[in-house]
């Protein structure tokens, strides 16, 4: 066992009233690959960001080789030897591999580059780690797997002692994953660095790690060498034992209508997928029901919603909307078929920031209040105002929506969705970044909408509690697969949900069949 | 909150329009020129000033639409030359002048449509597309005329450039009519709302069902139409189609007028009123410098500086959306006053 390289001790982090990390202590040793695992929102990413210098902790200390350190930024951390390779890769695509490896530490004299020396060193490094590259390639022309390796090599070339990887395998294929796992283990041993990996896939954790730390709700629940652990130990620690009792507080008071079950499904999805996207997704959605969709990061939750809304194509499988074949080519298409979608990225693509709440709500339904393209403004505004008032938005609804708080923005977007009178409502993280009070208002609103207007609602959320509160049934996505098997919330708790999501995807017979029908 | 919920209609709070600042500046500049020269203070000079500014105003009108969706139209000046000689050539070939005008305006809209189509279908940045069509249009003007100017012999055509209605030059009347139409289009129609939405957040607009292709093509068609109207007016003022008109300051001034008037280069913000005030300000500066016998070499310099101030202001407004100007300024000083070398 190597020396303690980096020790994080008693790390505390709060966001507002919520404590994300309750005094977490972990030790990363030289020559070891260390896995961090946990459910959505357990605090893994926050911990990683604190160590990488991207987030400042509210308590605790980080020691690098015995010295207390406090990084002001990821680049400060990197120059001290703590390098992060996160999802958004930081290589410059317009430069060559060699130029990237030597960026901001170019070799040369008096500002004149010593290209030969850099080239020689670069190809040495590349050869050592088994990358079939000369160094002269433009990064833009390389596949993701190689770019990731180049980032890791680049970190090593900058004398990194600790390398942090956030879900490095999400974009990779089986063979590439094996190769990465092999190389990572080798690098850790040979260079005596500590490699820290956040990963959701137990198989990978067991394949690559020497040591594993599991977090649940911001606390370390398991910490030990991988050799002493079984899959079951890890799952049990993440899932927790007394979760079941805790999560029954907020059960939906209005049970499903008996008629729901018999109703013709509003939407039937059969084995849809696309290359490098969803593998095979099937489920039914009935009018008036709220169906939850749960899965870990990278399981394809959001991609499914985007596919249903015509934002991403699917190449196999089929969808049926009220008995008609449904194959949306664009959001406009989907809207005309009665679908409405609230995206997870509220700020990026949820609304027009300069428009006020009223105008944002009116935008998709202007056609209803116009004659020859001229808007009957008063009429349109009155309709929007009625819905906006029922949602009790706090703040000036005549101010640009970009200035309102997240909760009020989300309420406005829900009003916008209601105004469209959809038959199917797709919600991606409907209460992301929203305070508890507003959250329960939104939950009540969603339930009212489904139960009173018969809208079929599909909700994606990383918060188990939210799904358990607002949904009737929950389906599970895992690695691009969804069998459509329903789990009634009454029989669920967040522990069971996590366990279901962690289970490896079943070999899906539908997938093969679907492929054949395409031909 | 509860009182707000009970109020039957939430009255829109009266606020100072965004264009108030630039209108104030226009008044100050005009007053300064008037103080310096008695010639500035005459009605006839006022009309000449507006007449000279009319074509810039029309271009700025078209440019406003394009800027509002976050685009830019660099081909607008070259289109003046192309369309100006096109209308004179049509008349030279015996087409009666009202029909020649109609055909030219249609051709201008088609030129704009082509810009919009290329931008939307091939996803090429508007800067590059209209940069290329600028070259194409200015070349076309030379090719179809053999680089010769084309005289107009149908005297009725002159009314477009030289006529007056109740003393007001026809070009100014034309500009006023189209400016009002454009203002109504932007504020009262679905298309107008979609234009602002597209410029405000393209992706959100798409998710809300806005037809981005139609919106994009329409704004470039409007810009092409405005440029051809400018070309027709320029030709009618001189009764000669010059293949090299519109290749000077017109493009620069058209963007300048819109930007000075508060139309954001980032899209989604700005109004026709502002762009028109901007165009008048440019006309006042040009005219005032003429009246004061300042070398015309200085014109673009002065206007360039005004644009620079307007753009810096726009950039800060965007970054600190929703904060008052005083706060924006303070943030600017904090950032740049205490920046340390890293």
mmCIF file of C-alpha atoms in Angstrom, chain B:
data_model
loop_
_atom_site.group_PDB
_atom_site.id
_atom_site.type_symbol
_atom_site.label_atom_id
_atom_site.label_comp_id
_atom_site.label_asym_id
_atom_site.label_seq_id
_atom_site.Cartn_x
_atom_site.Cartn_y
_atom_site.Cartn_z
ATOM 1 C CA UNK B 1 -48.073 38.404 -2.945
ATOM 2 C CA UNK B 2 -51.648 37.994 -1.847
ATOM 3 C CA UNK B 3 -52.575 41.504 -2.921
ATOM 4 C CA UNK B 4 -51.010 40.919 -6.307
ATOM 5 C CA UNK B 5 -52.987 37.751 -6.732
ATOM 6 C CA UNK B 6 -56.249 39.512 -5.953
ATOM 7 C CA UNK B 7 -55.692 42.473 -8.250
ATOM 8 C CA UNK B 8 -57.774 41.727 -11.335
ATOM 9 C CA UNK B 9 -55.396 43.268 -13.860
ATOM 10 C CA UNK B 10 -51.790 43.888 -13.036
ATOM 11 C CA UNK B 11 -51.038 47.265 -14.576
ATOM 12 C CA UNK B 12 -47.827 47.484 -16.530
ATOM 13 C CA UNK B 13 -45.599 49.875 -14.681
ATOM 14 C CA UNK B 14 -44.755 52.948 -16.725
ATOM 15 C CA UNK B 15 -41.061 53.055 -17.361
ATOM 16 C CA UNK B 16 -38.599 55.202 -19.268
ATOM 17 C CA UNK B 17 -38.239 53.734 -22.760
ATOM 18 C CA UNK B 18 -34.815 52.344 -23.592
ATOM 19 C CA UNK B 19 -34.460 54.881 -26.375
ATOM 20 C CA UNK B 20 -34.758 57.892 -24.043
ATOM 21 C CA UNK B 21 -30.987 58.177 -23.672
ATOM 22 C CA UNK B 22 -30.238 58.253 -27.350
ATOM 23 C CA UNK B 23 -33.128 60.631 -28.028
ATOM 24 C CA UNK B 24 -31.651 62.979 -25.449
ATOM 25 C CA UNK B 25 -28.284 62.699 -27.141
ATOM 26 C CA UNK B 26 -29.863 63.494 -30.520
ATOM 27 C CA UNK B 27 -31.476 66.621 -29.099
ATOM 28 C CA UNK B 28 -28.226 67.774 -27.478
ATOM 29 C CA UNK B 29 -26.179 67.204 -30.637
ATOM 30 C CA UNK B 30 -28.759 68.955 -32.779
ATOM 31 C CA UNK B 31 -28.920 71.884 -30.370
ATOM 32 C CA UNK B 32 -25.132 72.175 -30.388
ATOM 33 C CA UNK B 33 -24.985 72.312 -34.181
ATOM 34 C CA UNK B 34 -27.832 74.840 -34.223
ATOM 35 C CA UNK B 35 -25.983 77.007 -31.742
ATOM 36 C CA UNK B 36 -22.859 76.890 -33.864
ATOM 37 C CA UNK B 37 -24.463 77.659 -37.202
ATOM 38 C CA UNK B 38 -27.600 79.603 -38.119
ATOM 39 C CA UNK B 39 -27.804 77.620 -41.367
ATOM 40 C CA UNK B 40 -28.565 74.526 -39.335
ATOM 41 C CA UNK B 41 -31.687 76.096 -37.902
ATOM 42 C CA UNK B 42 -33.660 76.336 -41.165
ATOM 43 C CA UNK B 43 -36.579 74.136 -42.152
ATOM 44 C CA UNK B 44 -35.085 73.564 -45.578
ATOM 45 C CA UNK B 45 -31.876 72.290 -44.018
ATOM 46 C CA UNK B 46 -33.950 69.999 -41.825
ATOM 47 C CA UNK B 47 -35.627 68.521 -44.884
ATOM 48 C CA UNK B 48 -32.319 68.114 -46.732
ATOM 49 C CA UNK B 49 -30.917 66.394 -43.668
ATOM 50 C CA UNK B 50 -33.803 63.938 -43.569
ATOM 51 C CA UNK B 51 -33.692 63.416 -47.342
ATOM 52 C CA UNK B 52 -30.001 62.557 -47.173
ATOM 53 C CA UNK B 53 -30.661 60.253 -44.252
ATOM 54 C CA UNK B 54 -33.641 58.450 -45.818
ATOM 55 C CA UNK B 55 -31.678 55.721 -47.595
ATOM 56 C CA UNK B 56 -29.542 55.062 -44.508
ATOM 57 C CA UNK B 57 -32.760 54.913 -42.532
ATOM 58 C CA UNK B 58 -34.236 52.310 -44.872
ATOM 59 C CA UNK B 59 -31.108 50.174 -44.674
ATOM 60 C CA UNK B 60 -31.099 50.502 -40.889
ATOM 61 C CA UNK B 61 -34.724 49.376 -40.871
ATOM 62 C CA UNK B 62 -33.828 46.155 -42.672
ATOM 63 C CA UNK B 63 -30.705 45.739 -40.603
ATOM 64 C CA UNK B 64 -32.801 46.039 -37.423
ATOM 65 C CA UNK B 65 -34.826 42.967 -38.355
ATOM 66 C CA UNK B 66 -31.685 40.975 -39.053
ATOM 67 C CA UNK B 67 -29.910 42.120 -35.887
ATOM 68 C CA UNK B 68 -32.988 41.275 -33.828
ATOM 69 C CA UNK B 69 -32.640 37.571 -34.602
ATOM 70 C CA UNK B 70 -28.937 37.796 -33.793
ATOM 71 C CA UNK B 71 -27.789 37.984 -37.432
ATOM 72 C CA UNK B 72 -26.140 40.635 -39.580
ATOM 73 C CA UNK B 73 -26.548 41.676 -43.208
ATOM 74 C CA UNK B 74 -23.334 42.890 -44.806
ATOM 75 C CA UNK B 75 -24.747 42.691 -48.341
ATOM 76 C CA UNK B 76 -27.105 45.593 -47.842
ATOM 77 C CA UNK B 77 -24.833 48.317 -49.293
ATOM 78 C CA UNK B 78 -23.896 46.259 -52.326
ATOM 79 C CA UNK B 79 -27.569 45.483 -52.893
ATOM 80 C CA UNK B 80 -28.193 49.216 -53.237
ATOM 81 C CA UNK B 81 -25.818 49.328 -56.182
ATOM 82 C CA UNK B 82 -27.177 46.157 -57.739
ATOM 83 C CA UNK B 83 -30.828 47.112 -57.337
ATOM 84 C CA UNK B 84 -30.178 50.741 -58.293
ATOM 85 C CA UNK B 85 -28.792 49.736 -61.677
ATOM 86 C CA UNK B 86 -31.335 46.937 -62.061
ATOM 87 C CA UNK B 87 -34.226 49.385 -61.897
ATOM 88 C CA UNK B 88 -32.564 51.725 -64.398
ATOM 89 C CA UNK B 89 -31.764 48.846 -66.751
ATOM 90 C CA UNK B 90 -35.350 47.594 -66.607
ATOM 91 C CA UNK B 91 -36.578 51.053 -67.543
ATOM 92 C CA UNK B 92 -33.973 51.325 -70.289
ATOM 93 C CA UNK B 93 -35.408 48.129 -71.703
ATOM 94 C CA UNK B 94 -38.830 49.679 -71.891
ATOM 95 C CA UNK B 95 -40.443 48.503 -68.678
ATOM 96 C CA UNK B 96 -42.731 51.252 -67.366
ATOM 97 C CA UNK B 97 -41.347 52.708 -64.163
ATOM 98 C CA UNK B 98 -43.958 51.535 -61.613
ATOM 99 C CA UNK B 99 -43.554 47.981 -62.875
ATOM 100 C CA UNK B 100 -39.773 48.336 -62.884
ATOM 101 C CA UNK B 101 -39.901 49.412 -59.241
ATOM 102 C CA UNK B 102 -42.127 46.482 -58.313
ATOM 103 C CA UNK B 103 -39.816 44.031 -60.071
ATOM 104 C CA UNK B 104 -36.756 45.527 -58.397
ATOM 105 C CA UNK B 105 -38.302 45.361 -54.949
ATOM 106 C CA UNK B 106 -39.188 41.727 -55.584
ATOM 107 C CA UNK B 107 -35.621 41.068 -56.732
ATOM 108 C CA UNK B 108 -34.310 42.643 -53.519
ATOM 109 C CA UNK B 109 -36.517 40.395 -51.431
ATOM 110 C CA UNK B 110 -35.269 37.402 -53.416
ATOM 111 C CA UNK B 111 -31.637 38.397 -52.786
ATOM 112 C CA UNK B 112 -32.416 38.536 -49.080
ATOM 113 C CA UNK B 113 -34.248 35.225 -49.217
ATOM 114 C CA UNK B 114 -31.161 33.632 -50.744
ATOM 115 C CA UNK B 115 -29.083 34.968 -47.838
ATOM 116 C CA UNK B 116 -31.577 33.540 -45.362
ATOM 117 C CA UNK B 117 -31.796 30.184 -47.099
ATOM 118 C CA UNK B 118 -28.043 29.678 -47.173
ATOM 119 C CA UNK B 119 -27.718 30.706 -43.538
ATOM 120 C CA UNK B 120 -30.498 28.429 -42.399
ATOM 121 C CA UNK B 121 -29.905 25.376 -44.590
ATOM 122 C CA UNK B 122 -26.111 25.198 -44.538
ATOM 123 C CA UNK B 123 -25.745 26.628 -41.013
ATOM 124 C CA UNK B 124 -23.095 29.061 -42.221
ATOM 125 C CA UNK B 125 -22.617 32.098 -39.971
ATOM 126 C CA UNK B 126 -24.556 35.090 -41.357
ATOM 127 C CA UNK B 127 -21.388 37.178 -41.302
ATOM 128 C CA UNK B 128 -19.760 34.893 -43.885
ATOM 129 C CA UNK B 129 -22.851 34.381 -46.041
ATOM 130 C CA UNK B 130 -23.711 38.064 -46.374
ATOM 131 C CA UNK B 131 -20.031 38.907 -46.744
ATOM 132 C CA UNK B 132 -19.981 36.660 -49.810
ATOM 133 C CA UNK B 133 -23.237 37.940 -51.240
ATOM 134 C CA UNK B 134 -21.921 41.471 -50.735
ATOM 135 C CA UNK B 135 -19.163 40.570 -53.202
ATOM 136 C CA UNK B 136 -21.637 38.904 -55.538
ATOM 137 C CA UNK B 137 -24.056 41.837 -55.540
ATOM 138 C CA UNK B 138 -21.418 44.510 -56.076
ATOM 139 C CA UNK B 139 -19.962 42.496 -58.912
ATOM 140 C CA UNK B 140 -23.370 41.903 -60.460
ATOM 141 C CA UNK B 141 -23.920 45.648 -60.560
ATOM 142 C CA UNK B 142 -20.764 46.021 -62.642
ATOM 143 C CA UNK B 143 -21.423 42.983 -64.835
ATOM 144 C CA UNK B 144 -24.946 43.844 -65.919
ATOM 145 C CA UNK B 145 -23.987 47.441 -66.731
ATOM 146 C CA UNK B 146 -20.510 46.867 -68.093
ATOM 147 C CA UNK B 147 -19.460 49.353 -65.373
ATOM 148 C CA UNK B 148 -21.378 52.132 -67.143
ATOM 149 C CA UNK B 149 -23.916 54.337 -65.466
ATOM 150 C CA UNK B 150 -27.431 53.979 -66.873
ATOM 151 C CA UNK B 151 -29.505 57.111 -67.388
ATOM 152 C CA UNK B 152 -33.220 57.038 -66.716
ATOM 153 C CA UNK B 153 -35.392 58.628 -69.370
ATOM 154 C CA UNK B 154 -38.858 57.992 -67.934
ATOM 155 C CA UNK B 155 -39.405 61.331 -66.243
ATOM 156 C CA UNK B 156 -42.255 60.089 -64.051
ATOM 157 C CA UNK B 157 -39.730 58.011 -62.104
ATOM 158 C CA UNK B 158 -38.172 61.184 -60.734
ATOM 159 C CA UNK B 159 -41.061 61.684 -58.336
ATOM 160 C CA UNK B 160 -39.714 58.840 -56.175
ATOM 161 C CA UNK B 161 -36.467 60.660 -55.504
ATOM 162 C CA UNK B 162 -37.241 64.316 -56.127
ATOM 163 C CA UNK B 163 -40.943 64.717 -55.452
ATOM 164 C CA UNK B 164 -42.488 66.035 -52.276
ATOM 165 C CA UNK B 165 -45.771 65.579 -50.493
ATOM 166 C CA UNK B 166 -46.881 68.671 -48.599
ATOM 167 C CA UNK B 167 -43.299 69.846 -48.744
ATOM 168 C CA UNK B 168 -41.862 66.632 -47.341
ATOM 169 C CA UNK B 169 -39.548 64.784 -49.762
ATOM 170 C CA UNK B 170 -41.021 61.502 -51.028
ATOM 171 C CA UNK B 171 -38.071 59.396 -49.767
ATOM 172 C CA UNK B 172 -38.716 60.674 -46.253
ATOM 173 C CA UNK B 173 -42.415 59.849 -46.593
ATOM 174 C CA UNK B 174 -41.558 56.380 -47.884
ATOM 175 C CA UNK B 175 -39.201 55.801 -44.978
ATOM 176 C CA UNK B 176 -41.816 57.008 -42.485
ATOM 177 C CA UNK B 177 -44.454 54.667 -43.915
ATOM 178 C CA UNK B 178 -42.176 51.651 -43.861
ATOM 179 C CA UNK B 179 -40.847 52.463 -40.423
ATOM 180 C CA UNK B 180 -44.402 52.551 -39.058
ATOM 181 C CA UNK B 181 -45.239 49.286 -40.823
ATOM 182 C CA UNK B 182 -42.076 47.699 -39.465
ATOM 183 C CA UNK B 183 -42.834 48.908 -35.960
ATOM 184 C CA UNK B 184 -46.333 47.446 -36.132
ATOM 185 C CA UNK B 185 -45.015 44.193 -37.563
ATOM 186 C CA UNK B 186 -42.577 43.817 -34.684
ATOM 187 C CA UNK B 187 -44.945 44.775 -31.894
ATOM 188 C CA UNK B 188 -48.318 43.469 -33.039
ATOM 189 C CA UNK B 189 -47.814 40.309 -35.039
ATOM 190 C CA UNK B 190 -46.891 36.699 -34.414
ATOM 191 C CA UNK B 191 -43.949 37.077 -36.767
ATOM 192 C CA UNK B 192 -42.661 40.014 -34.719
ATOM 193 C CA UNK B 193 -42.872 38.058 -31.485
ATOM 194 C CA UNK B 194 -41.121 35.134 -33.118
ATOM 195 C CA UNK B 195 -38.332 37.434 -34.322
ATOM 196 C CA UNK B 196 -37.688 38.675 -30.786
ATOM 197 C CA UNK B 197 -37.946 35.124 -29.416
ATOM 198 C CA UNK B 198 -35.458 33.785 -31.953
ATOM 199 C CA UNK B 199 -32.960 36.491 -31.078
ATOM 200 C CA UNK B 200 -33.589 36.179 -27.338
ATOM 201 C CA UNK B 201 -32.912 32.445 -27.082
ATOM 202 C CA UNK B 202 -32.862 30.486 -30.299
ATOM 203 C CA UNK B 203 -33.076 27.057 -28.672
ATOM 204 C CA UNK B 204 -35.905 28.023 -26.330
ATOM 205 C CA UNK B 205 -37.782 29.510 -29.277
ATOM 206 C CA UNK B 206 -37.383 26.265 -31.195
ATOM 207 C CA UNK B 207 -38.644 24.237 -28.245
ATOM 208 C CA UNK B 208 -41.636 26.552 -28.013
ATOM 209 C CA UNK B 209 -42.514 25.759 -31.609
ATOM 210 C CA UNK B 210 -41.167 28.844 -33.411
ATOM 211 C CA UNK B 211 -40.386 28.126 -37.061
ATOM 212 C CA UNK B 212 -36.772 29.264 -37.142
ATOM 213 C CA UNK B 213 -36.368 28.690 -40.881
ATOM 214 C CA UNK B 214 -39.315 30.875 -41.777
ATOM 215 C CA UNK B 215 -38.323 33.568 -39.301
ATOM 216 C CA UNK B 216 -34.720 33.675 -40.493
ATOM 217 C CA UNK B 217 -35.604 33.803 -44.177
ATOM 218 C CA UNK B 218 -38.208 36.491 -43.611
ATOM 219 C CA UNK B 219 -35.889 38.906 -41.821
ATOM 220 C CA UNK B 220 -33.225 38.634 -44.515
ATOM 221 C CA UNK B 221 -35.900 39.068 -47.201
ATOM 222 C CA UNK B 222 -37.057 42.232 -45.416
ATOM 223 C CA UNK B 223 -33.485 43.499 -45.320
ATOM 224 C CA UNK B 224 -33.067 42.771 -49.041
ATOM 225 C CA UNK B 225 -36.348 44.532 -49.755
ATOM 226 C CA UNK B 226 -35.262 47.610 -47.792
ATOM 227 C CA UNK B 227 -31.947 47.700 -49.647
ATOM 228 C CA UNK B 228 -33.674 47.538 -53.029
ATOM 229 C CA UNK B 229 -35.986 50.361 -51.972
ATOM 230 C CA UNK B 230 -32.865 52.327 -51.070
ATOM 231 C CA UNK B 231 -31.389 51.558 -54.493
ATOM 232 C CA UNK B 232 -34.544 52.721 -56.253
ATOM 233 C CA UNK B 233 -34.539 55.979 -54.288
ATOM 234 C CA UNK B 234 -30.847 56.642 -54.936
ATOM 235 C CA UNK B 235 -31.361 56.111 -58.673
ATOM 236 C CA UNK B 236 -34.472 58.301 -58.704
ATOM 237 C CA UNK B 237 -32.695 61.160 -56.945
ATOM 238 C CA UNK B 238 -30.045 61.393 -59.673
ATOM 239 C CA UNK B 239 -32.075 59.786 -62.490
ATOM 240 C CA UNK B 240 -28.973 57.718 -63.150
ATOM 241 C CA UNK B 241 -28.159 54.197 -62.017
ATOM 242 C CA UNK B 242 -24.536 54.120 -60.825
ATOM 243 C CA UNK B 243 -23.038 50.664 -60.370
ATOM 244 C CA UNK B 244 -20.880 51.985 -57.558
ATOM 245 C CA UNK B 245 -23.421 53.709 -55.303
ATOM 246 C CA UNK B 246 -23.923 52.112 -51.947
ATOM 247 C CA UNK B 247 -20.374 50.840 -51.760
ATOM 248 C CA UNK B 248 -19.223 53.639 -49.488
ATOM 249 C CA UNK B 249 -20.414 54.273 -45.963
ATOM 250 C CA UNK B 250 -23.971 52.941 -46.416
ATOM 251 C CA UNK B 251 -23.372 49.510 -44.856
ATOM 252 C CA UNK B 252 -21.406 50.994 -41.983
ATOM 253 C CA UNK B 253 -24.022 53.658 -41.321
ATOM 254 C CA UNK B 254 -26.898 51.186 -41.485
ATOM 255 C CA UNK B 255 -25.445 48.998 -38.756
ATOM 256 C CA UNK B 256 -24.337 52.076 -36.837
ATOM 257 C CA UNK B 257 -27.835 53.579 -36.849
ATOM 258 C CA UNK B 258 -29.411 50.393 -35.492
ATOM 259 C CA UNK B 259 -26.756 49.842 -32.842
ATOM 260 C CA UNK B 260 -26.708 53.470 -31.703
ATOM 261 C CA UNK B 261 -30.480 53.221 -31.434
ATOM 262 C CA UNK B 262 -30.233 50.361 -28.959
ATOM 263 C CA UNK B 263 -30.671 47.362 -31.239
ATOM 264 C CA UNK B 264 -28.452 44.709 -29.688
ATOM 265 C CA UNK B 265 -25.815 43.014 -31.797
ATOM 266 C CA UNK B 266 -26.550 39.900 -29.746
ATOM 267 C CA UNK B 267 -30.174 39.777 -30.857
ATOM 268 C CA UNK B 268 -33.531 39.960 -29.143
ATOM 269 C CA UNK B 269 -33.360 43.569 -27.982
ATOM 270 C CA UNK B 270 -34.192 46.799 -29.772
ATOM 271 C CA UNK B 271 -36.970 48.639 -31.547
ATOM 272 C CA UNK B 272 -37.583 50.397 -34.831
ATOM 273 C CA UNK B 273 -37.990 53.703 -32.998
ATOM 274 C CA UNK B 274 -34.434 53.414 -31.707
ATOM 275 C CA UNK B 275 -32.965 52.553 -35.091
ATOM 276 C CA UNK B 276 -34.736 55.526 -36.635
ATOM 277 C CA UNK B 277 -33.445 57.876 -33.952
ATOM 278 C CA UNK B 278 -29.997 56.423 -34.637
ATOM 279 C CA UNK B 279 -30.382 57.101 -38.363
ATOM 280 C CA UNK B 280 -31.474 60.682 -37.700
ATOM 281 C CA UNK B 281 -28.527 61.171 -35.345
ATOM 282 C CA UNK B 282 -26.147 60.040 -38.068
ATOM 283 C CA UNK B 283 -27.882 62.324 -40.558
ATOM 284 C CA UNK B 284 -27.596 65.250 -38.113
ATOM 285 C CA UNK B 285 -23.895 64.612 -37.525
ATOM 286 C CA UNK B 286 -23.198 64.356 -41.282
ATOM 287 C CA UNK B 287 -25.260 67.399 -42.123
ATOM 288 C CA UNK B 288 -23.984 69.439 -39.209
ATOM 289 C CA UNK B 289 -20.392 68.781 -40.160
ATOM 290 C CA UNK B 290 -21.174 69.799 -43.732
ATOM 291 C CA UNK B 291 -22.793 72.999 -42.572
ATOM 292 C CA UNK B 292 -19.799 73.740 -40.341
ATOM 293 C CA UNK B 293 -17.449 72.989 -43.233
ATOM 294 C CA UNK B 294 -15.726 70.176 -41.392
ATOM 295 C CA UNK B 295 -13.942 67.868 -43.795
ATOM 296 C CA UNK B 296 -16.137 64.862 -44.610
ATOM 297 C CA UNK B 297 -13.152 62.675 -43.774
ATOM 298 C CA UNK B 298 -14.089 63.176 -40.126
ATOM 299 C CA UNK B 299 -17.627 61.861 -40.480
ATOM 300 C CA UNK B 300 -16.964 58.140 -40.176
ATOM 301 C CA UNK B 301 -14.537 58.730 -37.350
ATOM 302 C CA UNK B 302 -17.121 60.563 -35.259
ATOM 303 C CA UNK B 303 -19.833 58.024 -36.014
ATOM 304 C CA UNK B 304 -17.432 55.175 -35.347
ATOM 305 C CA UNK B 305 -16.737 56.555 -31.880
ATOM 306 C CA UNK B 306 -20.456 56.901 -31.168
ATOM 307 C CA UNK B 307 -20.984 53.284 -32.249
ATOM 308 C CA UNK B 308 -18.160 52.139 -30.020
ATOM 309 C CA UNK B 309 -19.745 53.727 -26.982
ATOM 310 C CA UNK B 310 -23.115 52.222 -27.910
ATOM 311 C CA UNK B 311 -21.658 48.744 -28.333
ATOM 312 C CA UNK B 312 -19.724 48.865 -25.052
ATOM 313 C CA UNK B 313 -22.946 49.894 -23.371
ATOM 314 C CA UNK B 314 -24.822 47.057 -25.095
ATOM 315 C CA UNK B 315 -22.240 44.483 -24.027
ATOM 316 C CA UNK B 316 -22.480 45.550 -20.402
ATOM 317 C CA UNK B 317 -26.244 45.686 -20.484
ATOM 318 C CA UNK B 318 -26.219 42.099 -21.723
ATOM 319 C CA UNK B 319 -23.786 40.828 -19.135
ATOM 320 C CA UNK B 320 -25.563 42.539 -16.283
ATOM 321 C CA UNK B 321 -29.082 42.032 -17.566
ATOM 322 C CA UNK B 322 -31.590 43.522 -15.207
ATOM 323 C CA UNK B 323 -29.233 45.596 -13.100
ATOM 324 C CA UNK B 324 -29.441 49.377 -13.105
ATOM 325 C CA UNK B 325 -26.781 51.309 -14.969
ATOM 326 C CA UNK B 326 -25.217 52.670 -11.782
ATOM 327 C CA UNK B 327 -24.725 49.101 -10.540
ATOM 328 C CA UNK B 328 -23.349 48.043 -13.927
ATOM 329 C CA UNK B 329 -20.801 50.838 -13.798
ATOM 330 C CA UNK B 330 -19.806 49.915 -10.264
ATOM 331 C CA UNK B 331 -19.326 46.290 -11.303
ATOM 332 C CA UNK B 332 -17.177 47.477 -14.189
ATOM 333 C CA UNK B 333 -14.962 49.531 -11.866
ATOM 334 C CA UNK B 334 -14.691 46.695 -9.352
ATOM 335 C CA UNK B 335 -13.606 44.260 -12.020
ATOM 336 C CA UNK B 336 -11.158 46.482 -13.805
ATOM 337 C CA UNK B 337 -10.018 48.624 -10.935
ATOM 338 C CA UNK B 338 -8.650 45.843 -8.764
ATOM 339 C CA UNK B 339 -7.595 43.281 -11.314
ATOM 340 C CA UNK B 340 -4.369 41.656 -10.375
ATOM 341 C CA UNK B 341 -1.930 40.126 -12.770
ATOM 342 C CA UNK B 342 -2.109 36.376 -12.684
#
